[in-house]
PDB file of C-alpha atoms in Angstrom:
ATOM      1  CA  MET A  94      30.511 -17.313  24.231  1.00 78.00           C
ATOM      2  CA  ASN A  95      33.386 -15.242  22.874  1.00 81.00           C
ATOM      3  CA  ALA A  96      32.557 -12.349  25.203  1.00 84.00           C
ATOM      4  CA  ILE A  97      32.813 -14.658  28.214  1.00 82.00           C
ATOM      5  CA  HIS A  98      36.372 -15.746  27.454  1.00 81.00           C
ATOM      6  CA  ARG A  99      37.501 -12.268  26.336  1.00 86.00           C
ATOM      7  CA  GLY A 100      36.262 -10.861  29.620  1.00 89.00           C
ATOM      8  CA  ASP A 101      34.146  -8.465  27.542  1.00 92.00           C
ATOM      9  CA  GLY A 102      32.182  -6.765  30.303  1.00 93.00           C
ATOM     10  CA  GLU A 103      30.933  -3.988  27.999  1.00 94.00           C
ATOM     11  CA  THR A 104      29.071  -6.470  25.783  1.00 94.00           C
ATOM     12  CA  TRP A 105      27.572  -8.316  28.738  1.00 95.00           C
ATOM     13  CA  ASN A 106      26.530  -5.063  30.403  1.00 96.00           C
ATOM     14  CA  ARG A 107      24.919  -3.763  27.207  1.00 95.00           C
ATOM     15  CA  LEU A 108      22.988  -6.938  26.351  1.00 96.00           C
ATOM     16  CA  THR A 109      21.653  -7.848  29.812  1.00 97.00           C
ATOM     17  CA  THR A 110      18.822  -6.524  31.965  1.00 97.00           C
ATOM     18  CA  SER A 111      19.509  -4.740  35.247  1.00 95.00           C
ATOM     19  CA  ASP A 112      18.304  -7.827  37.159  1.00 96.00           C
ATOM     20  CA  PHE A 113      20.346 -10.300  35.077  1.00 97.00           C
ATOM     21  CA  MET A 114      21.321 -13.574  36.786  1.00 97.00           C
ATOM     22  CA  TYR A 115      23.880 -16.223  35.801  1.00 96.00           C
ATOM     23  CA  VAL A 116      23.109 -19.583  37.440  1.00 95.00           C
ATOM     24  CA  GLU A 117      25.741 -22.321  37.270  1.00 90.00           C
ATOM     25  CA  GLU A 118      25.805 -25.587  39.232  1.00 81.00           C
ATOM     26  CA  GLY A 119      23.552 -24.071  41.906  1.00 82.00           C
ATOM     27  CA  ASP A 120      25.640 -20.915  42.270  1.00 91.00           C
ATOM     28  CA  VAL A 121      23.784 -17.651  41.496  1.00 95.00           C
ATOM     29  CA  ASN A 122      25.657 -14.536  40.322  1.00 95.00           C
ATOM     30  CA  ARG A 123      23.659 -11.368  39.848  1.00 97.00           C
ATOM     31  CA  LYS A 124      24.759  -8.754  37.350  1.00 96.00           C
ATOM     32  CA  PRO A 125      27.155  -6.713  39.525  1.00 96.00           C
ATOM     33  CA  GLU A 126      28.923  -9.864  40.765  1.00 95.00           C
ATOM     34  CA  PHE A 127      29.002 -11.410  37.306  1.00 95.00           C
ATOM     35  CA  LEU A 128      30.561  -8.337  35.693  1.00 95.00           C
ATOM     36  CA  ARG A 129      33.039  -7.925  38.536  1.00 94.00           C
ATOM     37  CA  GLU A 130      34.270 -11.525  38.200  1.00 92.00           C
ATOM     38  CA  LEU A 131      34.386 -11.520  34.384  1.00 91.00           C
ATOM     39  CA  LYS A 132      38.028 -11.831  33.344  1.00 90.00           C
ATOM     40  CA  GLU A 133      39.778 -12.759  30.119  1.00 88.00           C
ATOM     41  CA  ASP A 134      40.974 -16.343  30.392  1.00 82.00           C
ATOM     42  CA  GLY A 135      42.464 -16.968  26.939  1.00 80.00           C
ATOM     43  CA  LEU A 136      40.458 -20.170  26.497  1.00 81.00           C
ATOM     44  CA  ALA A 137      38.616 -21.249  23.373  1.00 81.00           C
ATOM     45  CA  PRO A 138      34.856 -20.639  23.567  1.00 82.00           C
ATOM     46  CA  LEU A 139      32.313 -23.399  23.979  1.00 83.00           C
ATOM     47  CA  ILE A 140      31.264 -25.254  20.840  1.00 87.00           C
ATOM     48  CA  ILE A 141      27.490 -25.104  20.363  1.00 90.00           C
ATOM     49  CA  THR A 142      26.202 -28.471  19.092  1.00 91.00           C
ATOM     50  CA  GLU A 143      22.416 -27.965  19.382  1.00 93.00           C
ATOM     51  CA  TYR A 144      20.519 -24.687  19.456  1.00 95.00           C
ATOM     52  CA  GLU A 145      16.791 -23.944  19.723  1.00 97.00           C
ATOM     53  CA  VAL A 146      14.856 -20.697  20.191  1.00 97.00           C
ATOM     54  CA  GLN A 147      11.181 -20.330  21.017  1.00 97.00           C
ATOM     55  CA  VAL A 148       9.679 -16.845  20.970  1.00 97.00           C
ATOM     56  CA  ILE A 149       6.487 -16.261  22.974  1.00 96.00           C
ATOM     57  CA  GLY A 150       5.340 -12.657  22.913  1.00 95.00           C
ATOM     58  CA  ASP A 151       8.117 -10.467  24.263  1.00 96.00           C
ATOM     59  CA  THR A 152      10.113 -13.429  25.628  1.00 97.00           C
ATOM     60  CA  ALA A 153      12.564 -15.727  23.874  1.00 97.00           C
ATOM     61  CA  GLN A 154      13.572 -19.025  25.479  1.00 97.00           C
ATOM     62  CA  VAL A 155      16.886 -20.393  24.207  1.00 97.00           C
ATOM     63  CA  PHE A 156      18.069 -23.961  24.723  1.00 96.00           C
ATOM     64  CA  TYR A 157      21.448 -25.306  23.644  1.00 93.00           C
ATOM     65  CA  ARG A 158      24.054 -27.967  24.263  1.00 92.00           C
ATOM     66  CA  ASP A 159      27.783 -27.245  24.224  1.00 89.00           C
ATOM     67  CA  ASP A 160      31.018 -29.153  24.013  1.00 87.00           C
ATOM     68  CA  VAL A 161      33.839 -27.771  26.123  1.00 82.00           C
ATOM     69  CA  PRO A 162      37.123 -27.823  24.152  1.00 78.00           C
ATOM     70  CA  GLN A 163      40.064 -29.505  25.814  1.00 67.00           C
ATOM     71  CA  ARG A 164      41.557 -27.262  28.486  1.00 62.00           C
ATOM     72  CA  PRO A 165      45.215 -27.091  29.528  1.00 61.00           C
ATOM     73  CA  GLY A 166      45.814 -29.809  32.094  1.00 58.00           C
ATOM     74  CA  GLY A 167      42.383 -31.343  31.445  1.00 54.00           C
ATOM     75  CA  PRO A 168      41.419 -34.776  30.110  1.00 52.00           C
ATOM     76  CA  SER A 169      42.885 -35.608  26.711  1.00 47.00           C
ATOM     77  CA  THR A 170      40.258 -38.087  25.555  1.00 47.00           C
ATOM     78  CA  ARG A 171      36.849 -36.831  26.690  1.00 55.00           C
ATOM     79  CA  ASN A 172      35.241 -33.432  26.332  1.00 59.00           C
ATOM     80  CA  ALA A 173      32.910 -32.036  28.949  1.00 78.00           C
ATOM     81  CA  HIS A 174      29.384 -31.216  27.847  1.00 86.00           C
ATOM     82  CA  LEU A 175      27.047 -28.479  29.065  1.00 89.00           C
ATOM     83  CA  LEU A 176      23.311 -27.919  28.878  1.00 92.00           C
ATOM     84  CA  MET A 177      22.362 -24.235  28.861  1.00 94.00           C
ATOM     85  CA  THR A 178      19.168 -22.194  28.777  1.00 96.00           C
ATOM     86  CA  GLU A 179      18.791 -18.448  28.304  1.00 97.00           C
ATOM     87  CA  THR A 180      15.806 -16.164  28.835  1.00 98.00           C
ATOM     88  CA  TRP A 181      15.732 -13.055  26.626  1.00 97.00           C
ATOM     89  CA  GLN A 182      13.112 -10.304  26.804  1.00 97.00           C
ATOM     90  CA  HIS A 183      12.173  -7.551  24.366  1.00 97.00           C
ATOM     91  CA  VAL A 184      12.550  -4.364  26.433  1.00 94.00           C
ATOM     92  CA  ASP A 185      12.170  -0.867  24.964  1.00 92.00           C
ATOM     93  CA  GLY A 186      12.799  -2.094  21.429  1.00 94.00           C
ATOM     94  CA  ALA A 187      15.859  -4.241  22.217  1.00 95.00           C
ATOM     95  CA  TRP A 188      16.374  -7.911  23.082  1.00 97.00           C
ATOM     96  CA  LEU A 189      18.091  -8.184  26.461  1.00 97.00           C
ATOM     97  CA  LEU A 190      19.313 -11.264  28.287  1.00 97.00           C
ATOM     98  CA  ARG A 191      17.611 -11.767  31.646  1.00 97.00           C
ATOM     99  CA  MET A 192      18.971 -15.120  32.815  1.00 97.00           C
ATOM    100  CA  VAL A 193      21.498 -17.831  31.888  1.00 96.00           C
ATOM    101  CA  HIS A 194      21.293 -21.275  33.490  1.00 96.00           C
ATOM    102  CA  THR A 195      24.115 -23.727  32.802  1.00 92.00           C
ATOM    103  CA  ASP A 196      24.506 -27.277  34.012  1.00 89.00           C
ATOM    104  CA  ARG A 197      27.102 -29.956  33.326  1.00 85.00           C
ATOM    105  CA  ILE A 198      25.827 -33.060  31.554  1.00 83.00           C
ATOM    106  CA  ARG A 199      27.026 -35.909  33.716  1.00 82.00           C
ATOM    107  CA  VAL A 200      27.989 -39.250  32.187  1.00 83.00           C
ATOM    108  CA  ASP A 201      28.881 -42.618  33.659  1.00 88.00           C
ATOM    109  CA  PRO A 202      32.506 -42.863  34.803  1.00 89.00           C
ATOM    110  CA  PRO A 203      34.790 -45.393  33.124  1.00 91.00           C
ATOM    111  CA  ALA A 204      34.163 -48.826  34.663  1.00 95.00           C
ATOM    112  CA  ILE A 205      36.907 -51.220  35.698  1.00 96.00           C
ATOM    113  CA  VAL A 206      36.688 -55.027  35.760  1.00 96.00           C
ATOM    114  CA  LEU A 207      36.820 -56.657  39.183  1.00 97.00           C
ATOM    115  CA  SER A 208      38.066 -60.192  39.658  1.00 96.00           C
ATOM    116  CA  PRO A 209      35.628 -62.800  41.012  1.00 95.00           C
ATOM    117  CA  GLN A 210      37.471 -62.629  44.345  1.00 96.00           C
ATOM    118  CA  GLN A 211      37.115 -58.843  44.506  1.00 97.00           C
ATOM    119  CA  MET A 212      33.398 -59.129  43.706  1.00 96.00           C
ATOM    120  CA  ASP A 213      32.933 -61.759  46.404  1.00 96.00           C
ATOM    121  CA  GLU A 214      34.445 -59.410  48.984  1.00 96.00           C
ATOM    122  CA  LEU A 215      31.453 -57.108  48.424  1.00 97.00           C
ATOM    123  CA  VAL A 216      28.784 -59.814  48.271  1.00 96.00           C
ATOM    124  CA  GLY A 217      26.431 -59.945  51.227  1.00 95.00           C
ATOM    125  CA  THR A 218      23.327 -58.644  52.942  1.00 95.00           C
ATOM    126  CA  TYR A 219      23.325 -55.058  54.201  1.00 96.00           C
ATOM    127  CA  ARG A 220      20.860 -53.211  56.372  1.00 96.00           C
ATOM    128  CA  SER A 221      19.899 -49.583  56.927  1.00 95.00           C
ATOM    129  CA  ARG A 222      17.168 -49.154  59.511  1.00 91.00           C
ATOM    130  CA  ALA A 223      14.241 -51.287  58.284  1.00 90.00           C
ATOM    131  CA  MET A 224      15.592 -51.720  54.745  1.00 93.00           C
ATOM    132  CA  THR A 225      17.663 -54.611  53.420  1.00 94.00           C
ATOM    133  CA  TYR A 226      20.053 -54.480  50.459  1.00 95.00           C
ATOM    134  CA  VAL A 227      21.501 -57.606  48.857  1.00 95.00           C
ATOM    135  CA  VAL A 228      24.659 -57.693  46.723  1.00 96.00           C
ATOM    136  CA  ARG A 229      25.524 -60.855  44.816  1.00 94.00           C
ATOM    137  CA  ARG A 230      27.745 -62.081  41.990  1.00 95.00           C
ATOM    138  CA  GLN A 231      26.148 -63.720  38.991  1.00 93.00           C
ATOM    139  CA  ALA A 232      27.578 -64.525  35.549  1.00 92.00           C
ATOM    140  CA  GLY A 233      30.549 -62.245  36.092  1.00 93.00           C
ATOM    141  CA  GLN A 234      28.431 -59.273  37.155  1.00 95.00           C
ATOM    142  CA  ILE A 235      27.550 -57.589  40.439  1.00 96.00           C
ATOM    143  CA  LEU A 236      23.792 -57.543  40.993  1.00 95.00           C
ATOM    144  CA  ALA A 237      21.970 -55.712  43.753  1.00 95.00           C
ATOM    145  CA  SER A 238      18.402 -55.447  44.999  1.00 93.00           C
ATOM    146  CA  THR A 239      16.540 -53.754  47.839  1.00 90.00           C
ATOM    147  CA  GLY A 240      14.182 -55.906  49.850  1.00 75.00           C
ATOM    148  CA  GLY A 241      14.035 -58.624  47.220  1.00 69.00           C
ATOM    149  CA  THR A 242      12.904 -56.281  44.448  1.00 75.00           C
ATOM    150  CA  HIS A 243      14.113 -56.358  40.833  1.00 85.00           C
ATOM    151  CA  SER A 244      17.906 -56.565  40.613  1.00 91.00           C
ATOM    152  CA  VAL A 245      20.092 -53.919  38.989  1.00 94.00           C
ATOM    153  CA  VAL A 246      23.611 -54.272  37.609  1.00 96.00           C
ATOM    154  CA  LEU A 247      26.344 -52.357  39.415  1.00 97.00           C
ATOM    155  CA  LYS A 248      29.640 -51.371  37.805  1.00 97.00           C
ATOM    156  CA  ALA A 249      32.924 -50.647  39.564  1.00 97.00           C
ATOM    157  CA  GLU A 250      34.510 -47.216  39.375  1.00 96.00           C
ATOM    158  CA  THR A 251      37.210 -48.434  41.769  1.00 97.00           C
ATOM    159  CA  ARG A 252      37.560 -51.597  43.810  1.00 96.00           C
ATOM    160  CA  ASP A 253      35.321 -50.190  46.564  1.00 97.00           C
ATOM    161  CA  VAL A 254      33.159 -47.686  44.663  1.00 97.00           C
ATOM    162  CA  LEU A 255      30.208 -48.980  42.654  1.00 97.00           C
ATOM    163  CA  PHE A 256      27.632 -47.165  40.536  1.00 96.00           C
ATOM    164  CA  GLU A 257      24.472 -48.020  38.625  1.00 94.00           C
ATOM    165  CA  PRO A 258      24.857 -47.153  34.921  1.00 94.00           C
ATOM    166  CA  GLY A 259      22.605 -44.248  33.993  1.00 89.00           C
ATOM    167  CA  ASP A 260      22.371 -42.990  37.590  1.00 89.00           C
ATOM    168  CA  VAL A 261      25.371 -40.691  37.694  1.00 84.00           C
ATOM    169  CA  TRP A 262      24.401 -38.972  40.932  1.00 85.00           C
ATOM    170  CA  VAL A 263      24.865 -41.942  43.262  1.00 92.00           C
ATOM    171  CA  ARG A 264      27.943 -43.886  44.341  1.00 95.00           C
ATOM    172  CA  LYS A 265      28.087 -46.861  46.698  1.00 97.00           C
ATOM    173  CA  VAL A 266      31.278 -46.435  48.707  1.00 97.00           C
ATOM    174  CA  PHE A 267      32.230 -49.636  50.556  1.00 98.00           C
ATOM    175  CA  GLN A 268      33.992 -49.487  53.896  1.00 97.00           C
ATOM    176  CA  ARG A 269      36.464 -51.924  55.429  1.00 97.00           C
ATOM    177  CA  ASP A 270      37.838 -52.683  58.864  1.00 96.00           C
ATOM    178  CA  VAL A 271      41.536 -52.770  59.768  1.00 96.00           C
ATOM    179  CA  LYS A 272      41.784 -56.334  58.425  1.00 95.00           C
ATOM    180  CA  GLY A 273      40.372 -55.303  55.057  1.00 95.00           C
ATOM    181  CA  ARG A 274      36.983 -56.967  55.516  1.00 96.00           C
ATOM    182  CA  VAL A 275      33.955 -55.105  54.175  1.00 97.00           C
ATOM    183  CA  THR A 276      31.767 -53.811  57.010  1.00 97.00           C
ATOM    184  CA  GLY A 277      29.214 -51.808  55.033  1.00 97.00           C
ATOM    185  CA  PHE A 278      28.834 -49.102  52.447  1.00 97.00           C
ATOM    186  CA  VAL A 279      27.613 -45.543  52.115  1.00 96.00           C
ATOM    187  CA  ASP A 280      25.018 -44.588  49.497  1.00 94.00           C
ATOM    188  CA  ARG A 281      26.392 -41.172  48.524  1.00 93.00           C
ATOM    189  CA  SER A 282      24.272 -38.820  46.413  1.00 89.00           C
ATOM    190  CA  GLU A 283      25.904 -35.422  45.938  1.00 76.00           C
ATOM    191  CA  SER A 284      25.942 -33.943  49.468  1.00 77.00           C
ATOM    192  CA  THR A 285      23.703 -36.542  51.147  1.00 90.00           C
ATOM    193  CA  GLU A 286      24.471 -40.087  52.171  1.00 92.00           C
ATOM    194  CA  ARG A 287      22.933 -43.141  53.798  1.00 94.00           C
ATOM    195  CA  ALA A 288      24.927 -45.758  55.687  1.00 96.00           C
ATOM    196  CA  TRP A 289      24.367 -49.488  55.243  1.00 96.00           C
ATOM    197  CA  THR A 290      25.840 -52.081  57.621  1.00 96.00           C
ATOM    198  CA  ARG A 291      26.849 -55.516  56.435  1.00 96.00           C
ATOM    199  CA  VAL A 292      24.918 -58.050  58.502  1.00 94.00           C
ATOM    200  CA  SER A 293      25.935 -61.185  56.639  1.00 91.00           C
ATOM    201  CA  ALA A 294      28.296 -62.382  53.920  1.00 87.00           C
ATOM    202  CA  SER A 295      25.347 -64.431  52.670  1.00 81.00           C
ATOM    203  CA  THR A 296      22.852 -63.122  50.108  1.00 77.00           C
ATOM    204  CA  SER A 297      19.903 -64.700  51.899  1.00 63.00           C
ATOM    205  CA  LEU A 298      17.489 -62.148  53.299  1.00 53.00           C
ATOM    206  CA  LEU A 299      17.700 -62.098  57.087  1.00 47.00           C
ATOM    207  CA  PRO A 300      14.639 -61.544  59.302  1.00 47.00           C
ATOM    208  CA  LEU A 301      14.378 -58.160  60.968  1.00 42.00           C
ATOM    209  CA  ARG A 302      15.053 -58.168  64.720  1.00 39.00           C
TER     210      ARG A 302
END
């Protein structure tokens, strides 16, 4: 961790295999690229909170969780958290690092409280191809279900962006016309999305045409 932030290319070159790979958020850097881009950044190293090693023959699998210290210009109240794995191999009498895989641990965004009127603006029946999605307000919460199945609670990230707690990959982004009336929403998951059209302000399931 210290060698990363010091830009210590000599240490990383010495302790890694010739085919070393650093994988982060889907981006793969092989050893020449990794060493070329390694620069001192003056930041505090990650704080390791959990650390496990399992040695099987000539291979060691390392698993650990990290807290990212507050960065200049970053959030002041919440640290970021990383999940990392490393693969080490015993080669010619020395342990060398073959691969690092790091991923950000995603958490639910802070939820805001919508007024009953704001909730009612989103209530209705939506359709995407042969599927139906129903949004309703009940006991001060927004509930949603697909095709009459078990309902889930949705929270508001903003007035027009909802999420299901525990499912940090998906956002429901509601769309409005020029008069501010909700016309549908987009189910957005990372780089993919599915459009739903509002077919009724009622929560009654409508027959398919």
